[in-house]
């Protein structure tokens, strides 16, 4: 248990607009731990290219070998050694990961970012990265795959929800408000 | 397909405070269809008392016999025969139910109500109904049971999220804002 780290875990469907939240948290002194980096590091170790297919395969392997909370487990030392006392963890996808973080960091708060499927689709399509959905059906299948891992359960169990339909200033304001509430609660908790 | 009914489906974890949303919708001219009534009607038909245990058993039986979307399917005629053109359906718990409604009503919009687990626990405990959790563990198990049916997936895929941490006026204001947005979208759609 690490009592002196205050951790926010971020969870969201693809394209929900987590990046605004991460940016605002950074500005507010948070260090960022990206859960996807664990998988990318594993790819590098194997000498594999970081294609979506390879990353998906590695993710599956890791889960089968070390359990559903494996990615969270591997983020724990990253959080412990981060310089800041306040950390934001980007990319929580299941309650198993939430449990892993809570076990290690009593001051852990789960925050969800929400956008409508339409807004997420527009955002991913515009972003046009290599793994982006080119049409609604592929987008829908990707959503269902993420939900299959347990992403919806994490979202439903969040302490706070930040709605991000695309108005940057609104999302920024809502994020600041949520960070204020989370930090207010942290200062009330005994932290040795 | 029923083109002339505009339907809002409400989904939320237990104790998230859907009742505010239903009340505001009623005031705004919506008829209310409660999905749980289908199960209660089935209990009456069987001559069973409507205890949580019996209702749970009936729910399970109905799903096994007629599929995951059974409760939604049985709500379709209730929606079709409701006097108002605007209907709010209370108690969606899975994407299978969402699909069932979308198939029947092209103007269907999914709205989630969100509250933190703490706020939901406080609310259920205070409400003190017969099926309310008496302690955190029972509360947690009930959450996990609901998530097991697919409730988290429905919440994650909602078009709109109304946050209801307990400030009545805020929840009311947010609901009105969401109803306005939903109705604005409906008026843009062709409804023959």
Coordinates of C-alpha atoms in Angstrom, one line a residue:
Chain A
X1 CA 0.0 0.0 0.0
X2 CA 1.3 3.4 -0.9
X3 CA -0.3 6.0 1.2
X4 CA 1.3 9.1 -0.1
X5 CA 0.2 8.9 -3.7
X6 CA -3.2 10.3 -4.8
X7 CA -4.3 8.6 -7.9
X8 CA -7.1 9.4 -10.4
X9 CA -8.0 6.6 -12.8
X10 CA -9.5 7.6 -16.1
X11 CA -11.9 5.3 -18.0
X12 CA -13.8 6.0 -21.2
X13 CA -15.1 4.5 -24.4
X14 CA -12.9 5.0 -27.5
X15 CA -13.1 8.6 -28.7
X16 CA -14.8 9.9 -25.6
X17 CA -12.2 12.7 -25.3
X18 CA -10.0 11.7 -22.4
X19 CA -7.1 13.9 -23.7
X20 CA -8.7 17.1 -22.5
X21 CA -8.9 15.7 -19.0
X22 CA -5.3 14.5 -19.1
X23 CA -4.1 17.9 -20.4
X24 CA -6.0 19.8 -17.6
X25 CA -4.6 17.4 -15.0
X26 CA -1.1 17.8 -16.3
X27 CA -1.5 21.6 -16.1
X28 CA -2.6 21.1 -12.5
X29 CA 0.6 19.2 -11.5
X30 CA -0.4 15.6 -12.2
X31 CA 2.0 13.1 -13.6
X32 CA 0.5 10.9 -16.3
X33 CA 0.7 7.1 -16.4
X34 CA -0.6 5.6 -19.7
X35 CA -1.8 2.1 -19.3
X36 CA -1.4 1.3 -23.0
X37 CA 2.4 2.0 -22.6
X38 CA 2.6 -1.3 -20.6
X39 CA 1.5 -3.2 -23.7
X40 CA 3.7 -1.2 -26.1
X41 CA 6.7 -1.9 -23.8
X42 CA 5.9 -5.6 -24.0
X43 CA 5.9 -5.3 -27.8
X44 CA 9.3 -3.6 -27.7
X45 CA 10.7 -6.4 -25.4
X46 CA 9.5 -9.0 -27.9
X47 CA 10.8 -7.0 -30.8
X48 CA 7.4 -6.8 -32.3
X49 CA 6.0 -3.8 -34.2
X50 CA 3.3 -1.9 -32.3
X51 CA 0.5 -2.6 -34.8
X52 CA -3.1 -2.7 -33.4
X53 CA -3.1 -6.5 -34.1
X54 CA 0.1 -7.2 -32.2
X55 CA -0.9 -5.0 -29.3
X56 CA -4.2 -6.7 -29.1
X57 CA -2.5 -10.1 -29.1
X58 CA -0.1 -9.1 -26.3
X59 CA -2.9 -7.7 -24.2
X60 CA -4.7 -11.0 -24.5
X61 CA -1.6 -13.0 -23.6
X62 CA -0.8 -10.9 -20.6
X63 CA -4.3 -11.2 -19.3
X64 CA -4.4 -15.0 -19.8
X65 CA -1.0 -15.4 -18.1
X66 CA -1.2 -12.9 -15.2
X67 CA -4.9 -12.2 -14.7
X68 CA -7.4 -9.5 -15.6
X69 CA -5.6 -6.9 -13.5
X70 CA -2.2 -7.4 -15.1
X71 CA -1.9 -4.0 -16.8
X72 CA -2.9 -2.2 -13.6
X73 CA -0.4 -4.3 -11.6
X74 CA 2.4 -3.3 -14.0
X75 CA 1.5 0.4 -13.6
X76 CA 1.8 0.3 -9.8
X77 CA 5.7 0.8 -9.8
X78 CA 5.3 3.5 -12.4
X79 CA 2.9 5.4 -10.1
X80 CA 5.1 4.8 -7.0
X81 CA 8.2 6.2 -8.7
X82 CA 6.5 9.2 -10.5
X83 CA 7.9 12.5 -9.1
X84 CA 4.5 14.1 -8.4
X85 CA 2.2 13.0 -5.5
X86 CA -0.7 13.4 -7.8
X87 CA -1.0 10.9 -10.6
X88 CA -3.5 10.4 -13.4
X89 CA -3.7 6.9 -14.9
X90 CA -5.1 6.9 -18.4
X91 CA -6.9 3.9 -19.8
X92 CA -8.7 1.8 -17.2
X93 CA -10.9 -0.8 -18.8
X94 CA -12.3 -3.1 -16.1
X95 CA -13.3 -3.3 -12.5
X96 CA -10.4 -5.8 -12.0
X97 CA -8.0 -3.0 -12.8
X98 CA -9.9 -0.6 -10.5
X99 CA -9.6 -3.2 -7.6
X100 CA -5.9 -3.6 -8.3
X101 CA -5.3 0.2 -8.0
X102 CA -7.5 0.5 -4.9
X103 CA -5.6 -2.3 -3.2
X104 CA -2.3 -0.3 -3.8
X105 CA -3.5 3.2 -3.4
X106 CA -6.2 4.0 -0.8
X107 CA -6.5 7.5 -2.3
X108 CA -7.7 6.2 -5.7
X109 CA -10.6 7.8 -7.5
X110 CA -12.2 6.5 -10.6
X111 CA -13.3 9.1 -13.2
X112 CA -15.2 8.4 -16.4
X113 CA -15.3 10.5 -19.5
X114 CA -18.5 10.2 -21.5
X115 CA -19.5 11.2 -25.0
X116 CA -22.4 10.0 -27.1
X117 CA -21.6 7.3 -29.7
X118 CA -22.2 9.9 -32.4
X119 CA -19.7 12.3 -30.9
X120 CA -17.1 9.5 -30.4
X121 CA -17.5 8.3 -34.0
X122 CA -17.1 11.8 -35.4
X123 CA -14.0 12.4 -33.2
X124 CA -12.3 9.1 -34.1
X125 CA -13.1 9.5 -37.8
X126 CA -11.7 13.0 -37.8
X127 CA -8.6 11.9 -35.9
X128 CA -8.0 9.4 -38.6
X129 CA -5.3 7.4 -36.9
X130 CA -4.3 4.0 -38.3
X131 CA -6.6 2.1 -35.9
X132 CA -9.6 4.4 -36.3
X133 CA -12.9 3.0 -37.5
X134 CA -13.6 3.9 -41.1
X135 CA -17.3 3.2 -40.8
X136 CA -20.0 2.8 -38.2
X137 CA -19.9 -1.0 -38.2
X138 CA -16.2 -1.2 -37.5
X139 CA -16.7 1.5 -34.8
X140 CA -19.6 -0.5 -33.3
X141 CA -17.5 -3.7 -33.2
X142 CA -14.7 -1.9 -31.5
X143 CA -17.1 -0.6 -28.9
X144 CA -18.5 -4.1 -28.3
X145 CA -15.0 -5.5 -28.0
X146 CA -14.1 -2.9 -25.4
X147 CA -17.4 -3.5 -23.5
X148 CA -16.6 -7.2 -23.6
X149 CA -13.5 -6.6 -21.5
X150 CA -15.6 -4.9 -18.9
X151 CA -15.2 -1.2 -19.8
X152 CA -18.9 -0.5 -19.3
X153 CA -18.8 -1.8 -15.8
X154 CA -15.9 0.5 -14.9
X155 CA -17.7 3.5 -16.5
X156 CA -20.9 2.7 -14.5
X157 CA -19.0 2.5 -11.2
X158 CA -17.1 5.8 -11.6
X159 CA -17.1 8.3 -8.8
X160 CA -17.4 11.2 -11.3
X161 CA -18.4 11.5 -14.9
X162 CA -17.1 14.3 -17.2
X163 CA -19.3 14.8 -20.2
X164 CA -17.3 15.7 -23.3
X165 CA -19.5 16.2 -26.4
X166 CA -16.8 18.3 -28.1
X167 CA -17.0 21.8 -26.6
X168 CA -13.4 22.2 -25.4
X169 CA -14.0 24.9 -22.9
X170 CA -16.9 23.1 -21.2
X171 CA -14.9 19.9 -20.9
X172 CA -12.0 21.9 -19.4
X173 CA -14.3 23.6 -16.9
X174 CA -16.0 20.3 -15.9
X175 CA -12.6 18.6 -15.5
X176 CA -11.3 21.4 -13.2
X177 CA -14.5 21.1 -11.2
X178 CA -14.0 17.3 -10.8
X179 CA -10.3 17.7 -9.9
X180 CA -11.3 20.2 -7.3
X181 CA -13.9 17.8 -5.8
X182 CA -11.5 14.8 -5.9
X183 CA -8.7 16.8 -4.2
X184 CA -11.0 18.1 -1.6
X185 CA -11.9 14.6 -0.7
X186 CA -8.2 13.5 -0.6
X187 CA -7.3 16.3 1.9
X188 CA -10.1 15.0 4.2
X189 CA -8.6 11.5 4.2
X190 CA -5.9 10.5 6.6
X191 CA -2.7 10.0 4.6
X192 CA -0.3 9.2 7.5
Chain B
X1 CA -41.9 0.1 -36.7
X2 CA -43.7 2.9 -35.0
X3 CA -42.7 6.2 -36.6
X4 CA -44.9 8.5 -34.6
X5 CA -43.7 7.7 -31.1
X6 CA -40.6 9.5 -29.7
X7 CA -39.1 7.3 -26.9
X8 CA -36.5 8.1 -24.3
X9 CA -35.0 5.0 -22.6
X10 CA -33.6 5.5 -19.1
X11 CA -30.8 3.4 -17.7
X12 CA -29.0 3.7 -14.4
X13 CA -27.4 1.8 -11.6
X14 CA -29.6 1.2 -8.5
X15 CA -30.1 4.4 -6.5
X16 CA -28.7 6.7 -9.2
X17 CA -31.8 8.9 -8.9
X18 CA -33.8 8.2 -12.0
X19 CA -37.0 9.4 -10.3
X20 CA -36.1 13.1 -10.7
X21 CA -35.7 12.5 -14.5
X22 CA -39.0 10.6 -14.7
X23 CA -40.8 13.4 -12.7
X24 CA -39.5 16.1 -15.0
X25 CA -40.4 14.2 -18.1
X26 CA -43.9 13.6 -16.8
X27 CA -44.3 17.4 -16.2
X28 CA -43.1 17.9 -19.8
X29 CA -45.9 15.7 -21.2
X30 CA -44.2 12.3 -21.4
X31 CA -46.1 9.1 -20.6
X32 CA -44.1 6.7 -18.4
X33 CA -43.6 3.0 -19.1
X34 CA -41.9 1.2 -16.2
X35 CA -40.1 -2.0 -17.4
X36 CA -40.3 -3.6 -14.0
X37 CA -44.1 -3.6 -14.3
X38 CA -43.8 -6.3 -16.9
X39 CA -42.2 -8.6 -14.3
X40 CA -44.8 -7.6 -11.7
X41 CA -47.6 -8.3 -14.1
X42 CA -46.1 -11.8 -14.7
X43 CA -46.0 -12.4 -10.9
X44 CA -49.7 -11.4 -10.7
X45 CA -50.6 -13.8 -13.6
X46 CA -48.8 -16.6 -11.7
X47 CA -50.5 -15.6 -8.5
X48 CA -47.1 -15.1 -6.9
X49 CA -46.3 -12.4 -4.3
X50 CA -44.1 -9.6 -5.7
X51 CA -41.1 -10.3 -3.4
X52 CA -37.6 -9.4 -4.7
X53 CA -36.8 -13.1 -4.9
X54 CA -39.9 -14.0 -6.9
X55 CA -39.4 -11.1 -9.3
X56 CA -35.8 -12.1 -9.8
X57 CA -36.8 -15.6 -10.6
X58 CA -39.5 -14.5 -13.0
X59 CA -37.1 -12.1 -14.7
X60 CA -34.6 -15.0 -15.2
X61 CA -37.2 -17.3 -16.5
X62 CA -38.6 -14.8 -19.0
X63 CA -35.0 -14.1 -20.3
X64 CA -34.3 -17.8 -20.7
X65 CA -37.6 -18.5 -22.5
X66 CA -37.8 -15.5 -24.7
X67 CA -34.4 -13.9 -25.0
X68 CA -32.5 -11.1 -23.4
X69 CA -34.7 -8.4 -24.9
X70 CA -38.0 -9.9 -23.6
X71 CA -38.9 -7.1 -21.1
X72 CA -38.3 -4.5 -23.8
X73 CA -40.4 -6.6 -26.3
X74 CA -43.3 -6.6 -23.8
X75 CA -43.1 -2.9 -23.4
X76 CA -43.5 -2.2 -27.1
X77 CA -47.4 -2.5 -27.1
X78 CA -47.5 -0.4 -23.9
X79 CA -45.6 2.4 -25.7
X80 CA -47.7 2.1 -28.9
X81 CA -50.9 2.4 -27.0
X82 CA -49.8 5.2 -24.6
X83 CA -51.8 8.4 -25.2
X84 CA -48.8 10.7 -25.5
X85 CA -46.5 10.9 -28.5
X86 CA -43.5 11.2 -26.1
X87 CA -42.8 8.3 -23.9
X88 CA -40.1 7.7 -21.3
X89 CA -39.2 4.1 -20.6
X90 CA -37.9 3.5 -17.1
X91 CA -35.4 0.7 -16.4
X92 CA -33.3 -0.4 -19.3
X93 CA -30.6 -2.8 -18.3
X94 CA -28.8 -4.1 -21.4
X95 CA -28.0 -3.3 -25.0
X96 CA -30.3 -6.2 -26.1
X97 CA -33.2 -4.1 -24.7
X98 CA -31.8 -1.0 -26.4
X99 CA -31.7 -2.9 -29.7
X100 CA -35.2 -4.1 -29.3
X101 CA -36.5 -0.5 -28.7
X102 CA -34.5 0.9 -31.6
X103 CA -35.9 -1.8 -33.9
X104 CA -39.4 -0.7 -33.0
X105 CA -39.0 3.1 -32.6
X106 CA -36.6 4.9 -34.9
X107 CA -36.9 7.9 -32.6
X108 CA -35.4 6.2 -29.6
X109 CA -32.8 7.9 -27.4
X110 CA -30.9 6.3 -24.6
X111 CA -30.3 8.4 -21.5
X112 CA -28.2 7.3 -18.5
X113 CA -28.5 8.7 -15.0
X114 CA -25.2 8.6 -13.1
X115 CA -24.3 9.0 -9.4
X116 CA -21.2 7.9 -7.5
X117 CA -21.4 4.6 -5.7
X118 CA -21.3 6.5 -2.4
X119 CA -24.3 8.7 -3.4
X120 CA -26.2 5.7 -4.6
X121 CA -25.5 3.8 -1.4
X122 CA -26.6 6.8 0.8
X123 CA -29.8 7.2 -1.3
X124 CA -30.8 3.5 -1.1
X125 CA -30.0 3.2 2.5
X126 CA -32.1 6.3 3.3
X127 CA -34.9 5.2 1.2
X128 CA -35.0 2.0 3.2
X129 CA -37.3 -0.1 1.0
X130 CA -37.5 -3.8 1.6
X131 CA -35.0 -4.6 -1.1
X132 CA -32.5 -2.0 -0.1
X133 CA -29.0 -2.9 0.9
X134 CA -28.3 -2.8 4.5
X135 CA -24.6 -2.7 4.2
X136 CA -22.0 -1.9 1.6
X137 CA -21.3 -5.6 0.8
X138 CA -24.9 -6.4 -0.1
X139 CA -25.0 -3.1 -2.0
X140 CA -21.8 -4.1 -3.9
X141 CA -23.2 -7.5 -4.7
X142 CA -26.4 -6.0 -6.1
X143 CA -24.3 -3.7 -8.3
X144 CA -22.3 -6.6 -9.6
X145 CA -25.5 -8.6 -10.3
X146 CA -26.9 -5.7 -12.3
X147 CA -23.7 -5.2 -14.2
X148 CA -23.7 -8.9 -15.0
X149 CA -26.9 -8.5 -16.9
X150 CA -25.2 -5.8 -19.1
X151 CA -26.3 -2.6 -17.3
X152 CA -22.8 -1.0 -17.5
X153 CA -22.8 -1.5 -21.3
X154 CA -26.1 0.3 -21.7
X155 CA -24.8 3.2 -19.5
X156 CA -21.5 3.4 -21.4
X157 CA -23.4 3.6 -24.7
X158 CA -26.0 6.3 -23.7
X159 CA -26.5 9.3 -25.9
X160 CA -26.7 11.6 -22.8
X161 CA -25.7 11.3 -19.2
X162 CA -27.5 13.1 -16.4
X163 CA -25.4 13.4 -13.3
X164 CA -27.4 13.2 -10.1
X165 CA -25.3 13.4 -6.9
X166 CA -28.3 14.6 -4.9
X167 CA -28.8 18.3 -5.6
X168 CA -32.4 18.2 -6.7
X169 CA -32.5 21.5 -8.5
X170 CA -29.3 20.7 -10.4
X171 CA -30.6 17.3 -11.5
X172 CA -33.9 18.9 -12.6
X173 CA -32.0 21.6 -14.6
X174 CA -29.8 19.0 -16.3
X175 CA -32.8 16.8 -17.1
X176 CA -34.6 19.7 -18.8
X177 CA -31.5 20.5 -20.8
X178 CA -31.2 16.9 -22.0
X179 CA -34.9 16.7 -22.8
X180 CA -34.5 19.9 -24.9
X181 CA -31.6 18.4 -26.8
X182 CA -33.3 15.1 -27.4
X183 CA -36.5 16.8 -28.7
X184 CA -34.5 19.2 -30.9
X185 CA -33.0 16.1 -32.6
X186 CA -36.4 14.4 -32.9
X187 CA -37.9 17.4 -34.7
X188 CA -35.0 17.3 -37.2
X189 CA -35.8 13.6 -38.1
X190 CA -38.3 12.7 -40.7
X191 CA -41.3 11.1 -38.8
X192 CA -43.7 10.6 -41.7

